[in-house]
Short mmCIF file of C-alpha atoms and ligand atoms in Angstrom, two decimals:
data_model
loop_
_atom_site.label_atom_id
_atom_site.label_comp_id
_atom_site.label_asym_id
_atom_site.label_seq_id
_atom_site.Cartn_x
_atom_site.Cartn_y
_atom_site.Cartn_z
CA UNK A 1 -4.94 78.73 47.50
CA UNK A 2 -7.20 81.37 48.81
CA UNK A 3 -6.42 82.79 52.14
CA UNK A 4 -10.02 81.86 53.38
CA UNK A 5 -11.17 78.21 52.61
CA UNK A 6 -14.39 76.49 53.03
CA UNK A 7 -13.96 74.90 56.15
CA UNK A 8 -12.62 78.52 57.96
CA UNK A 9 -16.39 79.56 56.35
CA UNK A 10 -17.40 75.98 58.15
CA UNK A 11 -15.65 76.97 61.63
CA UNK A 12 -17.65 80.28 61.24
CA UNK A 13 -21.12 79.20 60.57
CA UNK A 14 -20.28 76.51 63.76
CA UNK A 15 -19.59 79.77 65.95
CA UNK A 16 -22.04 82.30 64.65
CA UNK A 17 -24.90 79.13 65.51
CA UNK A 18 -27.69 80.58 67.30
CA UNK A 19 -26.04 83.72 67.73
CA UNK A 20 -27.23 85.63 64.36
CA UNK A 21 -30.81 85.99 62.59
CA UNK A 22 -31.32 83.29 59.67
CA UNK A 23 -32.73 86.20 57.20
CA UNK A 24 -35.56 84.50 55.29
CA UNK A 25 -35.39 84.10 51.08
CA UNK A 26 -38.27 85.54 49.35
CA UNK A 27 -39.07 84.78 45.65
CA UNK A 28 -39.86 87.88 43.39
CA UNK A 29 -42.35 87.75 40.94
CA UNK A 30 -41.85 90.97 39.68
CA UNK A 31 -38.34 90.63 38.92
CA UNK A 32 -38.86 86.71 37.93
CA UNK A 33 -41.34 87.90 35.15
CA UNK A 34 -38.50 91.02 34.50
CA UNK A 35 -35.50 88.93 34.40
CA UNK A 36 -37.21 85.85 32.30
CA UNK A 37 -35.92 83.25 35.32
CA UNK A 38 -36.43 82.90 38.83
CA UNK A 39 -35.45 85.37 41.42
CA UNK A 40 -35.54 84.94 44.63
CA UNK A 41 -34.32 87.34 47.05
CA UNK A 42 -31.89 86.62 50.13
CA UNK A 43 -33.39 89.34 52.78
CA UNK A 44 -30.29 90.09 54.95
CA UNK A 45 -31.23 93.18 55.83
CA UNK A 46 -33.62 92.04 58.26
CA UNK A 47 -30.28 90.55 60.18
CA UNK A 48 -29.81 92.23 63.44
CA UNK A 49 -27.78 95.69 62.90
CA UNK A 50 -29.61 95.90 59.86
CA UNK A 51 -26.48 94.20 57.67
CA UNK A 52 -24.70 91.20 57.51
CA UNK A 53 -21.54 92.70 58.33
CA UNK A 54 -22.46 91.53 62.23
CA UNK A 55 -21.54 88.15 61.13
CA UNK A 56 -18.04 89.07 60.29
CA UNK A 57 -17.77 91.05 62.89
CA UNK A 58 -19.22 88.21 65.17
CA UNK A 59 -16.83 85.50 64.05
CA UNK A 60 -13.67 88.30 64.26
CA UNK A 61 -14.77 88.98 67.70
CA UNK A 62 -15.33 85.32 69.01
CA UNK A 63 -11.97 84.44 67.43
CA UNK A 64 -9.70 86.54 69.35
CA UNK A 65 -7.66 84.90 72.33
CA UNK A 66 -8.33 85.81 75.72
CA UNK A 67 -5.59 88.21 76.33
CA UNK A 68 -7.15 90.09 73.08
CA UNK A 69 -10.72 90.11 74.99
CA UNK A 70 -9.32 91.39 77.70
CA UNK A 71 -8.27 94.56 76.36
CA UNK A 72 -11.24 94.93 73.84
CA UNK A 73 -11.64 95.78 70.16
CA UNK A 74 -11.17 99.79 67.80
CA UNK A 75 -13.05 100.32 64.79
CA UNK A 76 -13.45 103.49 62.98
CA UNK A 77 -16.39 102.67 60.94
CA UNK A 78 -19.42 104.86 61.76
CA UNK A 79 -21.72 102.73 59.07
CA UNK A 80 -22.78 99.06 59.46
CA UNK A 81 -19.25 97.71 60.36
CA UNK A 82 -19.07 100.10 63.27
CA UNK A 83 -22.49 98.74 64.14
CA UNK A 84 -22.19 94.85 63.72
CA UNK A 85 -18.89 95.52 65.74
CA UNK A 86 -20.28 97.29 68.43
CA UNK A 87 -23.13 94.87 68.49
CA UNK A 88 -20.65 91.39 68.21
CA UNK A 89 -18.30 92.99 71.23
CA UNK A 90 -21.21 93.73 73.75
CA UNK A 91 -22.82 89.78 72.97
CA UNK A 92 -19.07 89.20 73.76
CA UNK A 93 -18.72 91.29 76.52
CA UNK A 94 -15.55 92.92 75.08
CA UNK A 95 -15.19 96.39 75.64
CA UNK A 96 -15.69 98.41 72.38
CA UNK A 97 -14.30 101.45 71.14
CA UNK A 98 -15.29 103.35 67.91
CA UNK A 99 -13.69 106.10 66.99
CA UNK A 100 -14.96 109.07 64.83
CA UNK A 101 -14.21 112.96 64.15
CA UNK A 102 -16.74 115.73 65.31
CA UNK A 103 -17.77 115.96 61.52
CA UNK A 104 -19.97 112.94 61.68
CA UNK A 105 -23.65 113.53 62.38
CA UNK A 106 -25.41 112.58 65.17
CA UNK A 107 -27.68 109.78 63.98
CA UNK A 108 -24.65 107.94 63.10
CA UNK A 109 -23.18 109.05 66.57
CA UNK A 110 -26.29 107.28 67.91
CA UNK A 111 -26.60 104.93 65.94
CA UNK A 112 -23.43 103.16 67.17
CA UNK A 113 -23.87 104.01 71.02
CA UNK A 114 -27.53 102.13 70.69
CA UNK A 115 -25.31 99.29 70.12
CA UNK A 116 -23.94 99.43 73.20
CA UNK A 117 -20.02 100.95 71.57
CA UNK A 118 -18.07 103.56 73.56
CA UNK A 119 -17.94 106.36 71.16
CA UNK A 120 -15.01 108.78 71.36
CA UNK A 121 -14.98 111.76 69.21
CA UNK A 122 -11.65 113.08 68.18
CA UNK A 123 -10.29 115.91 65.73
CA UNK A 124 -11.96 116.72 62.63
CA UNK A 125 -11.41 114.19 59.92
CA UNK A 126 -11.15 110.51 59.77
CA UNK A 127 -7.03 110.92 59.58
CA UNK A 128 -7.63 112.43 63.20
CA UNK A 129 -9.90 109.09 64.49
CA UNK A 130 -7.53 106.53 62.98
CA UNK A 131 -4.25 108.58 64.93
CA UNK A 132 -6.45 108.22 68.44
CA UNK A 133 -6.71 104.16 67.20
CA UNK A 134 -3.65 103.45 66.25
CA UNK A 135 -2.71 104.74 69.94
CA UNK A 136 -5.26 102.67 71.80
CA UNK A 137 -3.42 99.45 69.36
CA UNK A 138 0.03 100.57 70.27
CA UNK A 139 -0.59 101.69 73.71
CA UNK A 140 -3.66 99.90 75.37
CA UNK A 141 -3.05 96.67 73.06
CA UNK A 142 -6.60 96.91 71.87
CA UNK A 143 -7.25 95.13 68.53
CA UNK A 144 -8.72 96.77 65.68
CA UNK A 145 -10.75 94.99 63.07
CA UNK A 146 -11.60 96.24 59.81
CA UNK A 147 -14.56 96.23 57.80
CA UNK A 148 -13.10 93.81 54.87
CA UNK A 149 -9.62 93.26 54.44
CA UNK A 150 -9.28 90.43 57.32
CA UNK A 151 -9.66 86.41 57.17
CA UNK A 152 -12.09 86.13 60.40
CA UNK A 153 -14.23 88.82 58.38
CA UNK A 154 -14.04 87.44 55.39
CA UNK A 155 -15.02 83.77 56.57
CA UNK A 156 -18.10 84.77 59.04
CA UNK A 157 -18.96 87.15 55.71
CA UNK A 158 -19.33 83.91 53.70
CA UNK A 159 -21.54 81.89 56.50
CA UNK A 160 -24.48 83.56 54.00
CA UNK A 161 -23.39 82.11 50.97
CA UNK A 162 -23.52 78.77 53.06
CA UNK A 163 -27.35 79.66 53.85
CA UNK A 164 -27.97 80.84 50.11
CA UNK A 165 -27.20 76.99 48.84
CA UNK A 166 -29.45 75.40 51.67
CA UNK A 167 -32.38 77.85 50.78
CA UNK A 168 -31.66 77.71 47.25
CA UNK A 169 -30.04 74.77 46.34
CA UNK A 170 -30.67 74.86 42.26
CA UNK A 171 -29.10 78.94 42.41
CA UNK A 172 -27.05 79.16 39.60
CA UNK A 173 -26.33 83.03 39.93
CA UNK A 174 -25.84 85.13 42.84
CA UNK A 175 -25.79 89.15 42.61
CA UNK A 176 -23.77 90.38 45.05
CA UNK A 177 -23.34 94.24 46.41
CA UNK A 178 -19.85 94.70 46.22
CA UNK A 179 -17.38 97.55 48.18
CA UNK A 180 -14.49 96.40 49.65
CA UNK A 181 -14.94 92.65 48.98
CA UNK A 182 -15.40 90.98 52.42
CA UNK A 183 -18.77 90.09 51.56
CA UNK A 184 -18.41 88.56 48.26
CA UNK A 185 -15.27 87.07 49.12
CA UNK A 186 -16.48 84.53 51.40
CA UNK A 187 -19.84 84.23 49.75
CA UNK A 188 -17.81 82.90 46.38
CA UNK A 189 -15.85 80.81 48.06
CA UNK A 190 -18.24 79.39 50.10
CA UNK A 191 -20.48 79.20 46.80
CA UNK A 192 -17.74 77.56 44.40
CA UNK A 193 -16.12 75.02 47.12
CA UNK A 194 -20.02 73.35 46.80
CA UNK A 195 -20.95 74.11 42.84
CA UNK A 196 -17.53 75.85 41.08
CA UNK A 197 -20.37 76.38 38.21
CA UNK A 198 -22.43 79.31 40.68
CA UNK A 199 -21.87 82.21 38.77
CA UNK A 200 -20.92 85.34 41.02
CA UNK A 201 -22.00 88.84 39.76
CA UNK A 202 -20.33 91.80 41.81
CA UNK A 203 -22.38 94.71 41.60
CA UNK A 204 -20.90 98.42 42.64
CA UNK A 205 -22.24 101.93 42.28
CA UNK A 206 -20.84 103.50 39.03
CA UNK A 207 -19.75 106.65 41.32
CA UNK A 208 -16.62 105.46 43.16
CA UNK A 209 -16.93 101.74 41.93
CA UNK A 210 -13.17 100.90 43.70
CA UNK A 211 -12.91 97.18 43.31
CA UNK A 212 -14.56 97.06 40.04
CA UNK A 213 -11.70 99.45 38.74
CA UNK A 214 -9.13 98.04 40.71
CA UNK A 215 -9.91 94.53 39.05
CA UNK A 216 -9.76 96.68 35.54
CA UNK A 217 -5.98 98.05 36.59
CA UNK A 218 -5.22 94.27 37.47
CA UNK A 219 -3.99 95.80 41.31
CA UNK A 220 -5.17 98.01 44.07
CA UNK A 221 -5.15 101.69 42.89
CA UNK A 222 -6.36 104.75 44.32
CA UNK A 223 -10.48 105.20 43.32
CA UNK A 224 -11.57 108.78 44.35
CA UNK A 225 -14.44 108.60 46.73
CA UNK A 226 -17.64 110.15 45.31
CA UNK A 227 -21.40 111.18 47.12
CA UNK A 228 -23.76 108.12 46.13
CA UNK A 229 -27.10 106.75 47.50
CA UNK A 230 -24.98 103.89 47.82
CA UNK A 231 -23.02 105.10 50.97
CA UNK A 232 -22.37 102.23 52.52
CA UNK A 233 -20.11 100.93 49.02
CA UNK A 234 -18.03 104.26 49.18
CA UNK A 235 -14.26 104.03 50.37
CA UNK A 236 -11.38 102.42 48.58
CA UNK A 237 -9.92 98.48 48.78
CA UNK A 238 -6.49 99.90 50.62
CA UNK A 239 -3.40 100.14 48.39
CA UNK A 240 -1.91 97.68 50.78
CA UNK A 241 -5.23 95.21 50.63
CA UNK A 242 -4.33 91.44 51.33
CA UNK A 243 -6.75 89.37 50.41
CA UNK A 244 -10.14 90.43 48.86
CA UNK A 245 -8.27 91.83 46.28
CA UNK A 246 -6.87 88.57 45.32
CA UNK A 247 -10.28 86.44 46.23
CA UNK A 248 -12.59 88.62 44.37
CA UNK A 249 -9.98 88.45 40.89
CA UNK A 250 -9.83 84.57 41.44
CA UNK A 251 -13.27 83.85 42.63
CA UNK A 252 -15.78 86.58 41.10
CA UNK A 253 -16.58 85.74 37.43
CA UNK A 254 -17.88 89.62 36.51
CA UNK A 255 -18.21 93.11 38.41
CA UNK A 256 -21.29 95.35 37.11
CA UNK A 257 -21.96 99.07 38.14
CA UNK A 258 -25.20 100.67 38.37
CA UNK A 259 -26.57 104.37 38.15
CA UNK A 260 -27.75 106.49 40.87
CA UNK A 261 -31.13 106.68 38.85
CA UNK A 262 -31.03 102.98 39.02
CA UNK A 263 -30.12 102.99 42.64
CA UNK A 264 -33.29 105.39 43.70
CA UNK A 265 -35.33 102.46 41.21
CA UNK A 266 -34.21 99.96 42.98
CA UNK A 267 -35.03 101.48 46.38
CA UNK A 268 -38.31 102.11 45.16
CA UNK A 269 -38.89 98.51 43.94
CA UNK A 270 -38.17 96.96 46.84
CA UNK A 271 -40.97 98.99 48.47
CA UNK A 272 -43.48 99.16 46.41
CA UNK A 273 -43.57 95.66 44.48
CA UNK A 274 -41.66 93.65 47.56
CA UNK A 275 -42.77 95.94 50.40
CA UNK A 276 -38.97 95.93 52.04
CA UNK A 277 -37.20 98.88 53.57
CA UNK A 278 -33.52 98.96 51.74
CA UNK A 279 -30.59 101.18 51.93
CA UNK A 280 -29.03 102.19 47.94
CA UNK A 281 -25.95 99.54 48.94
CA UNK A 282 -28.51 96.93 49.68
CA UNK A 283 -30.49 97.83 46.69
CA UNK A 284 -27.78 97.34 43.88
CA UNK A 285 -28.15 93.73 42.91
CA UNK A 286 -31.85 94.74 42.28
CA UNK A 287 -30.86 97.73 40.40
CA UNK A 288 -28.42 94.99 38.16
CA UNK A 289 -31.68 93.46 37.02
CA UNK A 290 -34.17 96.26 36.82
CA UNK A 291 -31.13 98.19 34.50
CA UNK A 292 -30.87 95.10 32.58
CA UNK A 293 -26.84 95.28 33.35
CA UNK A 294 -26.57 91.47 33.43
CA UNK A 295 -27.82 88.26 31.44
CA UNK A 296 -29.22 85.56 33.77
CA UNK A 297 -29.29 82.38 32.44
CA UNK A 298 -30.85 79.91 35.43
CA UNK A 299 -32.58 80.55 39.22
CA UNK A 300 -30.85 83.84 40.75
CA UNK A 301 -30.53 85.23 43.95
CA UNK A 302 -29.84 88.51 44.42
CA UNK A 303 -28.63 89.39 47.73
CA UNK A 304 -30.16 92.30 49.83
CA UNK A 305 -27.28 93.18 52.18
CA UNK A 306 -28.46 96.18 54.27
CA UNK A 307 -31.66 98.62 55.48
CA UNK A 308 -30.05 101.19 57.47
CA UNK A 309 -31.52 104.01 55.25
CA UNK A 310 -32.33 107.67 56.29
CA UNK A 311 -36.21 107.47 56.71
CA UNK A 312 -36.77 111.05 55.49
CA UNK A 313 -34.69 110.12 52.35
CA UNK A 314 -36.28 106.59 51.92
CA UNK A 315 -39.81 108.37 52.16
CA UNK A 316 -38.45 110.75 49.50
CA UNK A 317 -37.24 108.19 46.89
CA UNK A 318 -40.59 105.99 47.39
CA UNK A 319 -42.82 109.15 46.98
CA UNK A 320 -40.90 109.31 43.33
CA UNK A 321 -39.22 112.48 44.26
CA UNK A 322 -36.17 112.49 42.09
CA UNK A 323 -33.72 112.38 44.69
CA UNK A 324 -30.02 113.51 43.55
CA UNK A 325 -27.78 113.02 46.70
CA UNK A 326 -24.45 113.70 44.13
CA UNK A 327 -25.69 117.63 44.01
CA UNK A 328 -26.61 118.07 47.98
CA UNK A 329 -24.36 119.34 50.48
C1 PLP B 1 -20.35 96.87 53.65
C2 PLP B 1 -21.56 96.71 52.82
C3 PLP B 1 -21.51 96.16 51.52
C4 PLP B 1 -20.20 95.79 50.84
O1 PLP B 1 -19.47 94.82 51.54
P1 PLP B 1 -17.90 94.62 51.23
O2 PLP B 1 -17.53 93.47 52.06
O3 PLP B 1 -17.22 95.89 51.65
O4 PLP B 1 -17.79 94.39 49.76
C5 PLP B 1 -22.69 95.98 50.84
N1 PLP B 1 -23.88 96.35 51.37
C6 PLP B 1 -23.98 96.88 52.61
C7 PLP B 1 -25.32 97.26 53.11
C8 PLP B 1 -22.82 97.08 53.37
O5 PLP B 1 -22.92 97.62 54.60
#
């Protein structure tokens, strides 16, 4: 029994109602004609925050209990966690709190505070930001919520795979970016409790690819973090990680990784031939089919999952500049 079911991914969609962006579907031609079957792509970048991690977020927020509201949420996410969280707490009016060392650069710095997050900058590396949270837990009872690894995540994660079967009823693949597994977590189950025949394709970076080798070791094991265009797929799964690990070996029928050349393809493709503005994480499950990594048998979706992209690296990659992040400092 998986620690999220359908109807927590019900409960979800019921609070996230009117509260979240229903990101269109788009079919591709391009990749259609590419891939030999229908493609149609599920545009959640265009969510607010630029991801869909603000419906996790959202539905981890709304779920807390009053005395939890009270005395706010911690993150230390500086990416698109830290700004669907930032985002879900001020709809929520809960006070906010992210917390990140003086390393981190000041776009992301701002990128969080235009959420409407208190930003406090402490030490100088992420080991110093998690000691100031796990004070503000133990000592102001604040509550922090993580990017993945959480059942509230996990189930307002999977309200999309919910919207994928409405838009797309006849899908009988689903590409999926995959980094720590929150997203394609509740997207599979949500996907297999209507049609257990949906196929569900994780698709990682091959620089730092953490669940895909985890899933190859058969537990969670260390994966050394690498540079990648796919940033927002970097980090590892958690040694101690409680239930994507599980969910994604049960529930995800294959894990693919792509190249950083693909990445910068992809990235390109989307702008060019489908004239979207993607991040390299968001890009990957377009990547899977440009690289020809996986065989598609029926209608696919491949799911676009963020656009919060550098715009003087984006313009670089779409002018065909041959962009190699792993060799820049
Ligand atoms: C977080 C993120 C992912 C991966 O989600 P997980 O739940 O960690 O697997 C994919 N794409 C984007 C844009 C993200 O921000």
């Amino acid at each position: 029994m998986a620690a999220v079911s359908i109807s927590d991914i019900e409960a979800a969609r019921q609070a996230l109602e009117g509260r979240l962006r229903l990101t269109p579907v788009e079919a591709s031609p391009s990749l259609s004609e590419r891939a030999g079957v229908p493609v149609v792509l599920k545009l959640e970048h265009h969510q607010i925050t630029g991801s869909f991690k603000l419906r996790g977020a959202t539905n981890a927020v709304l779920s807390l209990d009053s005395a939890q509201k009270e005395a706010g949420v911690v993150g230390v996410s500086t990416g698109n966690h830290g700004r669907g969280l930032a985002y879900a707490a001020k709809q929520a009016g809960v006070r906010c709190i992210i917390c990140m060392s003086e390393l981190v650069p000041q776009n992301k710095v701002d990128g969080i505070r235009a959420q409407g997050a208190e930003v406090r900058i402490v030490g100088r590396s992420q080991d110093d930001a998690q000691e100031e949270v796990d004070r503000l837990v133990a000592q102001e009872h604040m509550t922090m919520l993580p990017p993945f690894d959480h059942p509230h995540i996990i189930a307002g994660q999977g309200t999309v795979g919910l919207e994928i079967l409405k838009q797309v009823p006849d899908v009988t693949t689903i590409l999926v970016p995959l980094s720590g597994g929150g997203l394609i977590s509740g997207l599979a189950a949500a996907a297999k409790a209507r049609n257990p025949d949906i196929r569900i394709i994780g698709v990682s970076m091959e620089r730092g690819a953490a669940m895909h080798e985890c899933l190859k070791a058969g537990k969670p094991i260390h994966v050394e973090e690498m540079k990648t265009l796919a940033d927002s797929l970097g980090g590892g799964i958690g040694l101690d990680n409680q239930y994507t690990f599980a969910m994604t070996r049960d529930l995800v029928d294959q894990t693919v990784t792509v190249s950083e050349a693909q990445i910068a393809g992809a990235i390109r493709h989307a702008y060019w031939q489908e004239r979207q503005i993607i991040e390299g994480s968001g890009s990957v499950s377009i990547a899977a089919i440009l690289g020809d990594r996986v065989e598609l048998e029926g209608p696919t979706v491949c799911m676009v999952s963020g656009g919060n992209i550098d715009l003087d690296l984006h313009h670089r990659i779409i002018s065909g500049e041959d962009v190699d992040v792993t060799q820049e400092g």
